[in-house]
Coordinates of C-alpha atoms and ligand atoms in Angstrom, one line a residue:
M11 CA 12.2 -45.6 14.1
C12 CA 11.2 -49.3 14.4
G13 CA 8.9 -50.1 17.3
I14 CA 9.3 -53.1 19.6
V15 CA 6.7 -54.5 22.0
G16 CA 6.5 -57.5 24.1
Y17 CA 4.2 -59.1 26.6
T18 CA 4.2 -62.1 28.9
G19 CA 1.4 -62.6 31.4
K20 CA -2.0 -64.3 31.8
K21 CA -3.9 -62.6 29.0
Q22 CA -4.0 -63.2 25.3
A23 CA -0.8 -61.5 24.0
A24 CA -1.6 -60.7 20.4
P25 CA -4.3 -58.0 21.0
I26 CA -2.0 -56.3 23.6
L27 CA 0.9 -56.4 21.2
L28 CA -1.1 -54.9 18.4
D29 CA -2.4 -52.2 20.7
G30 CA 1.2 -51.4 21.7
L31 CA 2.3 -51.3 18.1
R32 CA -0.5 -48.9 17.2
R33 CA 0.8 -46.6 19.9
L34 CA 4.2 -46.7 18.5
E35 CA 3.1 -46.1 14.9
Y36 CA 4.3 -42.5 15.2
R37 CA 7.9 -43.8 15.2
G38 CA 7.5 -44.6 11.5
Y39 CA 7.3 -48.0 9.8
D40 CA 6.6 -49.8 6.6
S41 CA 5.8 -53.4 7.7
A42 CA 4.9 -55.1 10.9
G43 CA 4.9 -58.6 12.5
L44 CA 4.1 -60.6 15.6
A45 CA 5.5 -63.8 17.2
V46 CA 3.2 -65.4 19.8
R47 CA 3.4 -68.6 21.7
A48 CA 1.0 -70.6 23.9
G49 CA 2.8 -72.5 26.6
N50 CA 5.0 -75.2 25.2
S51 CA 3.5 -75.1 21.7
L52 CA 5.4 -73.7 18.7
T53 CA 5.8 -70.0 18.2
E54 CA 3.5 -68.6 15.5
V55 CA 4.9 -65.8 13.3
V56 CA 2.6 -63.4 11.3
K57 CA 3.9 -60.5 9.2
A58 CA 2.3 -57.9 6.9
T59 CA 3.6 -55.1 4.8
G60 CA 2.2 -51.6 4.9
K61 CA -0.1 -50.2 7.6
L62 CA -0.7 -52.0 10.8
Y63 CA -4.3 -52.8 10.0
H64 CA -3.1 -55.3 7.5
L65 CA -1.5 -57.3 10.3
A66 CA -4.6 -56.8 12.5
D67 CA -6.8 -58.0 9.6
K68 CA -4.6 -61.1 9.1
T69 CA -5.0 -62.1 12.8
D70 CA -8.6 -61.0 13.4
Q71 CA -7.3 -58.1 15.6
G72 CA -5.0 -60.6 17.3
R73 CA -7.8 -62.9 18.3
S74 CA -6.8 -65.7 16.0
L75 CA -3.4 -66.0 17.6
P76 CA -3.6 -67.9 20.9
G77 CA -0.8 -67.5 23.5
T78 CA 0.1 -65.4 26.4
C79 CA 3.7 -64.6 25.5
G80 CA 4.8 -62.7 22.4
I81 CA 6.8 -60.0 20.8
G82 CA 5.8 -57.5 18.0
H83 CA 7.6 -55.1 15.7
T84 CA 7.0 -52.2 13.3
R85 CA 9.9 -52.0 10.8
W86 CA 11.3 -48.8 9.3
A87 CA 13.5 -50.3 6.5
T88 CA 17.2 -49.8 6.7
H89 CA 18.8 -53.0 5.4
G90 CA 16.6 -54.4 2.6
D91 CA 13.4 -53.1 1.1
P92 CA 10.1 -53.0 3.0
S93 CA 8.9 -56.6 2.0
L94 CA 7.3 -59.4 3.9
I95 CA 10.6 -61.4 3.9
N96 CA 12.4 -58.5 5.5
A97 CA 9.7 -57.8 8.1
H98 CA 10.4 -58.9 11.6
P99 CA 10.2 -61.2 13.6
H100 CA 13.2 -63.2 12.2
V101 CA 13.9 -66.7 13.3
S102 CA 17.1 -68.8 13.8
G103 CA 15.9 -71.7 11.6
N104 CA 15.0 -72.2 8.0
C105 CA 12.0 -70.1 7.6
S106 CA 11.3 -66.7 6.3
G107 CA 7.6 -66.0 6.3
S108 CA 4.5 -66.4 8.5
G109 CA 3.4 -69.6 10.2
K110 CA 4.4 -71.9 13.1
V111 CA 8.1 -72.1 13.5
E112 CA 10.4 -74.8 14.8
S113 CA 13.2 -72.4 15.4
D114 CA 15.0 -72.2 18.7
V115 CA 15.3 -68.4 18.7
V116 CA 12.8 -65.8 17.4
G117 CA 13.6 -62.1 17.6
V118 CA 12.9 -58.5 16.7
H119 CA 15.4 -55.6 16.5
N120 CA 15.6 -51.9 16.3
G121 CA 18.9 -50.3 15.3
I122 CA 21.7 -51.1 12.9
I123 CA 24.3 -53.8 13.2
E124 CA 27.3 -52.3 11.4
N125 CA 29.4 -55.5 11.1
Y126 CA 26.5 -57.7 10.0
G127 CA 28.2 -58.6 6.7
E128 CA 31.2 -60.2 8.3
L129 CA 29.0 -62.0 10.9
K130 CA 26.8 -63.3 8.1
E131 CA 29.8 -64.8 6.4
K132 CA 30.8 -66.5 9.6
L133 CA 27.4 -67.9 10.1
L134 CA 27.2 -69.1 6.4
R135 CA 30.4 -71.0 7.0
H136 CA 28.6 -72.7 10.0
G137 CA 25.8 -73.8 7.8
Y138 CA 23.2 -71.1 8.5
Q139 CA 21.0 -70.1 5.6
F140 CA 19.6 -66.5 5.2
Y141 CA 16.3 -65.5 3.7
S142 CA 16.1 -61.8 4.2
D143 CA 18.5 -58.9 3.5
T144 CA 18.3 -57.7 7.1
D145 CA 21.0 -57.3 9.8
T146 CA 18.4 -58.6 12.3
E147 CA 18.3 -62.1 10.8
V148 CA 22.1 -62.1 11.4
V149 CA 21.8 -61.2 15.0
V150 CA 19.0 -63.7 15.7
K151 CA 21.2 -66.5 14.1
L152 CA 24.3 -65.4 16.0
V153 CA 22.4 -65.7 19.3
D154 CA 21.3 -69.2 18.2
Y155 CA 24.9 -70.0 17.2
Y156 CA 26.3 -69.1 20.7
Y157 CA 23.3 -70.7 22.4
K158 CA 24.0 -74.0 20.8
K159 CA 27.8 -73.9 20.7
Y160 CA 28.2 -73.2 24.4
R161 CA 24.9 -74.6 25.8
I162 CA 24.9 -71.6 28.1
G163 CA 21.4 -70.4 28.3
P164 CA 19.8 -67.3 26.7
V165 CA 21.4 -64.6 28.9
D166 CA 24.9 -65.8 28.2
A167 CA 24.2 -66.4 24.5
I168 CA 22.9 -62.8 24.2
T169 CA 25.9 -61.3 26.1
R170 CA 28.3 -63.2 23.8
T171 CA 26.4 -61.8 20.8
M172 CA 26.6 -58.3 22.3
V173 CA 30.3 -58.5 22.6
R174 CA 30.6 -59.6 19.0
V175 CA 28.3 -57.1 17.3
R176 CA 29.0 -53.4 16.5
G177 CA 26.3 -50.9 16.2
S178 CA 23.1 -50.0 18.0
Y179 CA 20.3 -52.3 19.0
A180 CA 17.2 -53.0 21.0
L181 CA 16.5 -56.7 20.8
A182 CA 13.6 -58.8 22.1
L183 CA 14.0 -62.6 21.8
M184 CA 12.0 -65.7 22.6
F185 CA 13.7 -69.1 23.0
K186 CA 11.9 -72.4 22.3
D187 CA 13.2 -74.0 25.5
Y188 CA 12.0 -71.1 27.7
P189 CA 8.2 -70.8 27.3
E190 CA 6.5 -67.7 28.7
E191 CA 9.8 -65.8 28.8
I192 CA 11.2 -62.9 26.8
F193 CA 14.8 -61.9 26.7
A194 CA 15.8 -58.3 25.8
A195 CA 18.9 -56.3 25.4
R196 CA 19.9 -52.9 24.3
K197 CA 22.7 -50.6 23.2
D198 CA 22.0 -47.0 22.1
S199 CA 18.4 -47.8 21.0
P200 CA 15.5 -47.2 23.4
L201 CA 13.8 -50.1 25.3
I202 CA 11.7 -50.0 28.4
I203 CA 10.2 -52.6 30.6
G204 CA 6.9 -52.2 32.5
T205 CA 5.8 -54.5 35.3
A206 CA 2.3 -55.2 36.6
E207 CA 0.8 -58.0 38.6
N208 CA 1.4 -61.3 36.7
A209 CA 2.5 -59.5 33.6
V210 CA 5.6 -57.8 32.1
Y211 CA 5.5 -55.4 29.1
L212 CA 8.3 -54.4 26.8
A213 CA 8.3 -51.4 24.5
S214 CA 10.4 -48.9 22.6
D215 CA 8.6 -46.1 24.3
V216 CA 6.3 -45.4 27.3
P217 CA 3.0 -44.6 25.4
A218 CA 2.8 -48.3 24.3
I219 CA 2.4 -49.6 27.8
L220 CA 0.9 -46.6 29.7
K221 CA -2.6 -48.1 29.6
Y222 CA -1.4 -51.2 31.5
T223 CA 1.3 -49.9 34.0
R224 CA 3.2 -46.9 35.2
S225 CA 6.1 -48.8 36.8
V226 CA 8.9 -48.7 34.3
Y227 CA 12.5 -50.0 34.2
Y228 CA 14.9 -48.3 31.9
I229 CA 17.3 -51.0 30.8
G230 CA 20.8 -49.6 30.7
N231 CA 23.2 -49.7 27.8
L232 CA 24.7 -53.2 27.3
Q233 CA 22.3 -54.8 29.7
V234 CA 20.1 -57.8 29.3
A235 CA 16.6 -58.4 30.7
R236 CA 15.0 -61.7 31.5
L237 CA 11.2 -61.4 31.7
S238 CA 8.5 -63.8 32.9
P239 CA 5.0 -63.0 34.0
G240 CA 5.3 -60.4 36.8
C241 CA 9.1 -60.6 37.0
A242 CA 11.9 -58.7 35.4
K243 CA 15.6 -59.5 36.1
F244 CA 18.5 -57.6 34.6
F245 CA 22.1 -58.6 33.9
D246 CA 25.3 -56.9 32.8
L247 CA 27.6 -58.0 30.1
N248 CA 29.3 -60.5 32.4
G249 CA 26.0 -62.2 33.0
D250 CA 25.9 -60.9 36.6
E251 CA 22.5 -59.8 37.9
V252 CA 22.1 -56.0 38.4
A253 CA 19.4 -54.2 40.4
L254 CA 17.7 -51.4 38.5
P255 CA 15.4 -48.8 40.0
V256 CA 11.7 -48.6 39.1
T257 CA 10.5 -45.3 37.7
E258 CA 6.9 -44.3 38.2
I259 CA 5.6 -42.5 35.1
T260 CA 3.5 -39.5 36.0
W261 CA 2.0 -38.7 32.6
D262 CA -1.7 -39.5 32.7
A263 CA -2.7 -42.2 30.2
E264 CA -4.9 -39.7 28.3
A265 CA -1.9 -37.6 27.5
A266 CA -1.0 -40.3 24.9
E267 CA -4.6 -40.3 23.4
K268 CA -6.1 -38.0 20.8
G269 CA -8.7 -36.7 23.3
G270 CA -11.3 -35.7 20.7
Y271 CA -8.9 -34.0 18.3
E272 CA -8.8 -35.3 14.7
H273 CA -5.0 -35.7 14.8
F274 CA -2.3 -35.9 17.5
M275 CA -0.6 -32.9 15.8
L276 CA -3.6 -30.6 16.3
K277 CA -4.0 -31.8 19.9
E278 CA -0.3 -31.2 20.5
I279 CA -0.5 -27.7 18.9
H280 CA -3.3 -26.9 21.4
E281 CA -1.3 -28.3 24.3
Q282 CA 1.5 -25.8 23.8
P283 CA 0.3 -23.3 26.4
A284 CA 0.4 -26.0 29.0
A285 CA 3.7 -27.5 27.8
V286 CA 5.3 -24.0 27.9
R287 CA 3.7 -23.1 31.2
D288 CA 4.7 -26.4 32.9
T289 CA 8.3 -26.1 31.6
L290 CA 8.6 -22.5 32.7
N291 CA 7.0 -23.2 36.1
S292 CA 9.6 -25.9 36.7
L293 CA 12.4 -23.3 36.2
I294 CA 10.9 -20.1 37.6
K295 CA 10.4 -20.0 41.3
E296 CA 9.3 -17.0 43.2
G297 CA 10.2 -14.6 40.4
R298 CA 13.6 -16.1 39.9
I299 CA 15.0 -18.6 37.5
D300 CA 16.3 -21.6 39.3
L301 CA 18.5 -24.0 37.4
T302 CA 19.6 -26.0 40.4
A303 CA 17.5 -29.0 39.3
A304 CA 19.7 -29.2 36.2
G305 CA 22.8 -28.7 38.3
I306 CA 23.7 -25.5 36.5
T307 CA 25.2 -23.2 39.1
D308 CA 26.2 -19.6 38.9
E309 CA 29.8 -20.7 39.1
I310 CA 29.4 -22.9 36.0
I311 CA 27.8 -20.0 34.2
R312 CA 30.5 -17.6 35.1
S313 CA 33.2 -20.0 33.9
L314 CA 31.8 -20.3 30.4
S315 CA 33.5 -18.6 27.5
Q316 CA 31.5 -20.2 24.6
I317 CA 28.4 -22.2 24.0
V318 CA 27.9 -24.8 21.3
I319 CA 24.4 -26.0 20.6
T320 CA 23.8 -29.2 18.7
A321 CA 20.7 -31.1 17.7
C322 CA 18.7 -32.5 14.7
G323 CA 15.6 -31.4 12.8
S324 CA 13.3 -29.0 14.7
A325 CA 15.5 -29.3 17.8
W326 CA 18.3 -27.8 15.7
H327 CA 15.9 -25.0 14.8
V328 CA 15.4 -24.3 18.5
G329 CA 19.2 -24.1 18.7
M330 CA 19.2 -21.6 15.9
A331 CA 16.7 -19.4 17.7
A332 CA 18.5 -19.7 21.0
Q333 CA 21.7 -18.7 19.4
Y334 CA 20.3 -15.3 18.5
V335 CA 18.7 -14.9 21.9
I336 CA 21.8 -15.9 23.9
E337 CA 24.2 -13.9 21.9
D338 CA 22.1 -10.8 22.1
M339 CA 21.4 -11.1 25.8
V340 CA 24.6 -12.7 27.2
E341 CA 27.2 -11.4 24.7
I342 CA 28.9 -14.8 24.6
P343 CA 29.9 -16.6 21.4
V344 CA 27.3 -19.2 20.5
R345 CA 27.7 -21.7 17.7
V346 CA 25.0 -24.1 16.4
E347 CA 25.9 -27.3 14.7
L348 CA 23.8 -30.1 13.2
A349 CA 24.5 -33.1 15.4
S350 CA 25.1 -35.2 12.3
E351 CA 27.9 -32.8 11.3
F352 CA 29.4 -32.3 14.8
R353 CA 32.1 -34.9 14.5
Y354 CA 33.4 -33.5 11.2
R355 CA 34.2 -30.2 12.8
S356 CA 37.4 -29.5 14.6
M357 CA 35.9 -27.3 17.2
P358 CA 38.0 -26.1 20.1
L359 CA 36.1 -27.4 23.1
N360 CA 37.3 -27.2 26.6
E361 CA 36.1 -27.1 30.2
N362 CA 34.9 -23.5 29.6
T363 CA 32.6 -24.6 26.8
L364 CA 29.0 -25.6 27.4
V365 CA 27.7 -28.0 24.8
I366 CA 23.9 -28.0 24.8
V367 CA 22.2 -31.0 23.2
I368 CA 18.6 -30.5 22.5
S369 CA 16.4 -33.6 21.9
Q370 CA 12.7 -34.4 22.4
S371 CA 13.2 -38.1 22.5
G372 CA 16.7 -38.1 24.1
E373 CA 17.5 -41.0 21.7
T374 CA 18.5 -39.4 18.4
A375 CA 21.6 -41.3 17.3
D376 CA 23.4 -38.3 15.9
S377 CA 22.7 -36.1 18.9
L378 CA 23.9 -38.9 21.2
A379 CA 27.1 -39.3 19.2
A380 CA 27.7 -35.5 19.4
L381 CA 27.1 -35.6 23.2
R382 CA 29.6 -38.3 23.7
L383 CA 32.2 -36.5 21.5
A384 CA 31.7 -33.3 23.4
K385 CA 32.2 -35.1 26.7
E386 CA 35.3 -36.8 25.4
R387 CA 36.7 -33.4 24.4
G388 CA 36.3 -32.1 27.9
A389 CA 33.3 -29.7 27.5
I390 CA 30.5 -29.4 30.0
T391 CA 27.3 -30.9 28.6
L392 CA 23.7 -30.0 29.2
A393 CA 20.9 -32.0 27.7
V394 CA 17.5 -30.3 27.0
V395 CA 15.3 -33.4 26.8
N396 CA 11.7 -34.3 27.0
V397 CA 11.7 -38.0 27.7
V398 CA 12.7 -38.8 31.2
G399 CA 15.4 -41.5 31.6
S400 CA 16.3 -41.4 27.9
T401 CA 19.9 -42.1 26.9
I402 CA 20.9 -38.5 26.2
A403 CA 19.4 -37.4 29.6
R404 CA 21.3 -40.1 31.4
E405 CA 24.7 -39.5 29.8
A406 CA 24.8 -35.7 29.9
D407 CA 26.5 -33.9 32.8
H408 CA 23.4 -31.8 33.4
V409 CA 19.7 -32.2 32.3
L410 CA 17.1 -29.7 31.8
Y411 CA 13.8 -31.4 31.3
T412 CA 11.1 -29.9 29.2
L413 CA 7.6 -30.8 30.5
A414 CA 5.8 -31.3 27.2
G415 CA 4.4 -34.7 28.0
P416 CA 4.3 -37.5 25.4
E417 CA 4.5 -36.2 21.9
I418 CA 3.1 -38.6 19.3
A419 CA 2.8 -36.7 16.0
V420 CA 6.0 -37.1 14.0
A421 CA 6.1 -33.4 13.3
T422 CA 7.0 -31.8 16.6
T423 CA 5.1 -28.8 18.0
K424 CA 4.7 -28.7 21.7
A425 CA 8.2 -30.2 22.4
Y426 CA 9.7 -27.5 20.1
S427 CA 7.9 -24.8 22.0
A428 CA 8.9 -26.2 25.4
Q429 CA 12.5 -26.4 24.3
L430 CA 12.4 -22.9 23.1
A431 CA 10.9 -21.7 26.5
A432 CA 13.5 -23.6 28.4
L433 CA 16.4 -22.1 26.5
D434 CA 14.9 -18.6 26.7
A435 CA 14.8 -19.0 30.5
F436 CA 18.3 -20.3 30.5
A437 CA 19.5 -17.3 28.5
V438 CA 17.8 -14.9 30.9
Q439 CA 19.5 -16.5 33.9
M440 CA 22.9 -16.5 32.1
A441 CA 22.5 -12.8 31.3
L442 CA 21.8 -12.0 35.0
V443 CA 24.8 -14.1 36.2
K444 CA 27.1 -12.7 33.6
G445 CA 25.9 -9.2 34.4
T446 CA 24.6 -8.3 30.9
V447 CA 21.1 -7.5 32.1
S448 CA 20.1 -5.4 35.1
R449 CA 17.9 -6.9 37.9
E450 CA 15.1 -4.7 36.6
Q451 CA 15.4 -6.1 33.1
Y452 CA 15.7 -9.6 34.5
G453 CA 12.4 -9.1 36.4
H454 CA 10.7 -7.8 33.3
M455 CA 11.9 -10.6 31.1
I456 CA 10.6 -13.2 33.6
E457 CA 7.2 -11.5 33.5
E458 CA 7.3 -11.6 29.7
L459 CA 8.2 -15.3 29.7
L460 CA 5.4 -16.1 32.1
G461 CA 3.0 -14.3 29.8
I462 CA 3.9 -16.5 26.8
P463 CA 1.5 -19.4 27.5
D464 CA -1.6 -17.2 27.5
K465 CA -0.4 -15.4 24.4
I466 CA 0.0 -18.8 22.5
G467 CA -3.6 -19.4 23.5
R468 CA -4.6 -16.2 21.9
V469 CA -2.8 -17.1 18.6
L470 CA -4.7 -20.4 18.6
E471 CA -8.0 -18.5 18.8
D472 CA -7.2 -17.2 15.3
K473 CA -6.8 -20.6 13.8
E474 CA -9.9 -20.5 11.5
R475 CA -8.3 -17.8 9.3
L476 CA -5.2 -20.0 8.8
Q477 CA -7.5 -22.9 8.0
W478 CA -9.2 -20.8 5.4
F479 CA -5.8 -19.6 4.0
S480 CA -4.4 -23.1 3.8
S481 CA -7.2 -24.2 1.6
K482 CA -6.0 -21.5 -0.9
I483 CA -2.5 -22.8 -0.9
A484 CA -3.1 -26.5 -0.9
N485 CA -2.0 -26.9 -4.5
A486 CA 1.1 -24.8 -4.2
H487 CA 4.3 -26.2 -5.8
D488 CA 6.9 -24.1 -3.8
I489 CA 6.7 -22.0 -0.7
F490 CA 9.4 -19.7 0.5
F491 CA 9.8 -18.7 4.2
I492 CA 12.0 -15.7 4.8
G493 CA 13.1 -13.6 7.7
R494 CA 16.2 -12.0 9.2
G495 CA 17.9 -12.8 12.6
L496 CA 15.5 -14.6 14.9
D497 CA 12.8 -14.4 12.2
Y498 CA 15.1 -16.5 10.0
A499 CA 15.3 -19.2 12.7
I500 CA 11.4 -19.2 12.9
S501 CA 11.3 -19.4 9.1
L502 CA 13.4 -22.6 9.2
E503 CA 10.8 -24.3 11.5
G504 CA 7.9 -23.0 9.5
S505 CA 9.3 -24.3 6.3
L506 CA 10.0 -27.7 7.8
K507 CA 6.5 -28.0 9.3
M508 CA 5.1 -27.2 5.8
K509 CA 7.2 -29.6 3.8
E510 CA 7.3 -32.6 6.1
I511 CA 3.6 -33.1 6.4
S512 CA 2.2 -31.4 3.2
Y513 CA 4.9 -32.7 0.8
I514 CA 4.9 -29.2 -0.8
H515 CA 8.5 -28.2 -1.5
S516 CA 9.4 -25.3 0.7
E517 CA 12.6 -23.5 1.6
A518 CA 13.6 -21.1 4.3
Y519 CA 15.9 -18.3 3.4
A520 CA 17.6 -15.5 5.3
A521 CA 15.7 -12.7 3.6
G522 CA 18.8 -10.9 2.4
E523 CA 20.0 -14.1 0.7
L524 CA 17.1 -14.5 -1.7
K525 CA 18.5 -12.2 -4.3
H526 CA 21.6 -14.4 -4.6
G527 CA 19.9 -17.1 -6.5
T528 CA 16.6 -18.2 -5.1
I529 CA 14.7 -15.2 -6.5
S530 CA 15.0 -16.8 -9.9
L531 CA 12.5 -19.5 -8.7
I532 CA 9.8 -16.9 -8.0
E533 CA 7.0 -17.1 -10.5
K534 CA 3.5 -15.8 -10.7
N535 CA 1.6 -16.7 -7.5
T536 CA 4.6 -18.4 -5.7
L537 CA 3.8 -18.0 -2.0
V538 CA 6.4 -16.1 0.0
I539 CA 5.9 -16.1 3.7
G540 CA 7.7 -13.4 5.6
V541 CA 8.3 -13.5 9.4
L542 CA 8.3 -9.9 10.6
T543 CA 8.7 -9.8 14.3
Q544 CA 12.1 -8.1 14.9
S545 CA 11.4 -4.4 14.7
R546 CA 14.8 -3.4 13.5
M547 CA 14.6 -5.8 10.5
I548 CA 11.0 -5.5 9.4
E549 CA 11.6 -2.8 6.8
K550 CA 14.4 -4.7 5.2
T551 CA 12.5 -7.9 5.0
I552 CA 9.5 -6.1 3.6
A553 CA 11.7 -4.7 0.9
N554 CA 12.9 -8.3 0.1
M555 CA 9.2 -9.4 -0.1
A556 CA 8.4 -6.5 -2.4
E557 CA 11.2 -7.7 -4.7
C558 CA 9.4 -11.0 -4.8
K559 CA 6.0 -9.4 -5.3
S560 CA 7.2 -7.5 -8.4
R561 CA 8.2 -10.9 -9.8
G562 CA 4.6 -12.2 -9.3
A563 CA 4.8 -13.6 -5.8
Y564 CA 1.9 -13.8 -3.4
L565 CA 2.8 -12.6 0.0
M566 CA 1.9 -13.6 3.5
G567 CA 3.3 -11.8 6.6
I568 CA 3.4 -12.8 10.2
T569 CA 3.9 -9.8 12.5
T570 CA 3.2 -8.5 16.0
N571 CA 0.1 -6.4 16.8
G572 CA 0.7 -2.8 16.0
N573 CA 2.9 -3.3 12.9
F574 CA -0.1 -2.3 10.7
A575 CA 2.2 -1.1 7.9
V576 CA 2.8 -4.8 7.1
E577 CA -0.8 -5.1 5.9
D578 CA -0.2 -2.5 3.2
S579 CA 2.7 -4.5 1.7
V580 CA 1.5 -8.1 1.8
N581 CA -1.6 -10.0 0.6
F582 CA -2.4 -11.8 3.8
T583 CA -1.4 -10.8 7.3
V584 CA -1.4 -12.8 10.6
Y585 CA -1.0 -10.9 13.8
I586 CA 0.5 -12.3 17.0
P587 CA 0.5 -10.6 20.4
K588 CA 3.3 -8.3 21.4
T589 CA 6.0 -9.6 23.7
D590 CA 9.7 -9.1 24.4
E591 CA 11.2 -9.7 20.9
H592 CA 13.6 -12.2 22.3
F593 CA 10.7 -14.6 23.1
V594 CA 8.6 -13.9 20.0
S595 CA 9.5 -17.2 18.3
S596 CA 7.2 -19.0 20.7
L597 CA 4.3 -17.1 19.3
A598 CA 5.3 -16.7 15.6
V599 CA 5.8 -20.4 15.2
V600 CA 2.2 -21.3 16.1
P601 CA 0.5 -19.9 12.9
L602 CA 3.2 -21.6 10.9
Q603 CA 2.5 -25.0 12.6
L604 CA -1.3 -24.5 11.9
L605 CA -0.6 -23.6 8.3
G606 CA 1.4 -26.8 7.8
Y607 CA -1.2 -28.8 9.6
Y608 CA -4.2 -27.5 7.7
T609 CA -2.4 -27.7 4.4
S610 CA -1.7 -31.4 5.0
V611 CA -5.3 -32.0 6.0
N612 CA -6.5 -30.2 2.9
R613 CA -4.3 -32.4 0.8
G614 CA -5.8 -35.5 2.5
L615 CA -2.5 -36.7 3.8
D616 CA -1.5 -38.7 6.9
V617 CA -0.7 -35.7 9.1
D618 CA 0.6 -37.6 12.1
K619 CA 2.7 -40.2 10.3
P620 CA 4.1 -38.5 7.1
R621 CA 5.7 -40.9 4.6
N622 CA 9.3 -42.0 5.2
L623 CA 9.7 -40.1 8.4
A624 CA 10.3 -41.4 11.9
K625 CA 9.7 -39.6 15.2
S626 CA 12.8 -40.9 16.9
V627 CA 15.7 -41.4 14.6
T628 CA 17.9 -44.0 16.3
V629 CA 20.3 -44.6 13.3
E630 CA 23.1 -42.3 12.2
Ligands
G6P730 C1 13.0 -36.5 13.7 C2 11.7 -35.8 14.0 C3 11.8 -34.3 14.2 C4 12.8 -34.1 15.3 C5 14.2 -34.7 15.0 C6 15.1 -34.7 16.3 O1 13.5 -36.1 12.5 O2 10.8 -36.1 13.0 O3 10.6 -33.8 14.6 O4 13.0 -32.7 15.4 O5 14.0 -36.1 14.7 O6 14.5 -35.5 17.3 P1 14.8 -35.3 18.8 O7 14.0 -36.4 19.5 O8 16.2 -35.5 19.0 O9 14.3 -34.0 19.2

């Protein structure tokens, strides 16, 4: 959600900034802009609405903008429509569009300033004029206000602003009096700094700078950075310099490229065996599950009397699946709550409650808020996170990292699967410690888990059939995904994968619930997809599918090898390999991902960047 990039060094900045913005496209945006400066000359601002290539065309791929220092932004509209005037960068002076600007401060912002209305009034009283509807213009002008009022230099002007604003932000600013320097600050929105010889890079996420450097600083919450070619300094809210550690990124640069695939989503679907294998290998050592890296000891596990899982989107679906698995294996109450609803529930949390926050990005605003609330209420917190050093990872008591590597497509696939595998392993270990499975069962479950990556590979081999089937359903109006128990949790993810990238309306229903209303929507040829992997529920779900068929529905079923009776009841069957039924979600989800993917491709849509969506949702 909004992407920020920055560069100061010896090379021409604009092409580097455009390249960085391109790599952040997955975050979602509807307009973009650059501000670049050559030495002491005036800063030049260029903006464009729509796709990034409009901005690239306007600047001859960046070549027409001289200067070695600059900032760039892709905007996902929050305050004000996606227009040229609202696009970033914003400036402190009297200017709203593109061109050379006299202004003292130029800036870009990701996040939401909650008290921008009151700050705007204050600035209006001090003679500032506003051109856009954005909260960003207010922040840039507030920095300018303090900068001039106290004549205190950029870092202090920024810290004064940070004390005054409420909300979340990642800011990158350039000051007219400080050529070749960029100033940055953050609170609850991601921002990283990369350093290389004679150059510093700034970005919302690692893939934007991976091509240039692997040495990264994670600016802390409420910290400010002062960047000049080859040098990054950090300050706290008092303006005192702080030392931050450098993190070496281990992803190889190709991980963030398409590598011959037509879309990132297809590449990431194919990376699932590796993502799951790497994640499991980090947790399973010599036939035992070892959670010590996450700091989860047997003692902690023994002390737990309940588990609450909270997350958003697909990560919440992982929570739904984990709920069935943990309850069944460990016999402990598990509750799953949408992170955006977490604060509205009066849940009894205490030191015997483990709150698990699942998040690919580790930056989702609602998940972060839920984590903070859980800590405040005295629960033990565990983050299951993919992005190393992200805010949720840093703030949770314990972190279990998934090793999915960078995920670029907005619709998650490999991060979902890695999260699922991590939680399955976690459930197995809990079951052993709590004594609800025997050593023998434990050993068998670990073997089954370790077999999952190859089995995902086998499901992928069958993708042509799904490609063919998706061409038949590309014009569907409604699709229903149904299942019971764990199959219901998989249906939720299958339905989301379909609707978010194909724009076909779809719903997931607990199969038994259909008859309480939804069945009235079934018409001739409405597609109903049944997930049929839990042996004790298959017959019942088939019966629900038959109810749909007799009202004209067309049926597809996903089931495990050997359940050949399914074929007699549905029109199109997809088989997945057999495994312990607790872990079957990791296999059943793959055909559903492929179905969503190919349907989107067949409809000619932007698979990796579906309209209105953002990969990382950093506003509440
Ligand atoms: C967005 C993404 C989803 C993701 C959700 C939670 O909506 O499009 O794919 O599941 O955010 O993101 P997180 O980074 O917390 O897993």
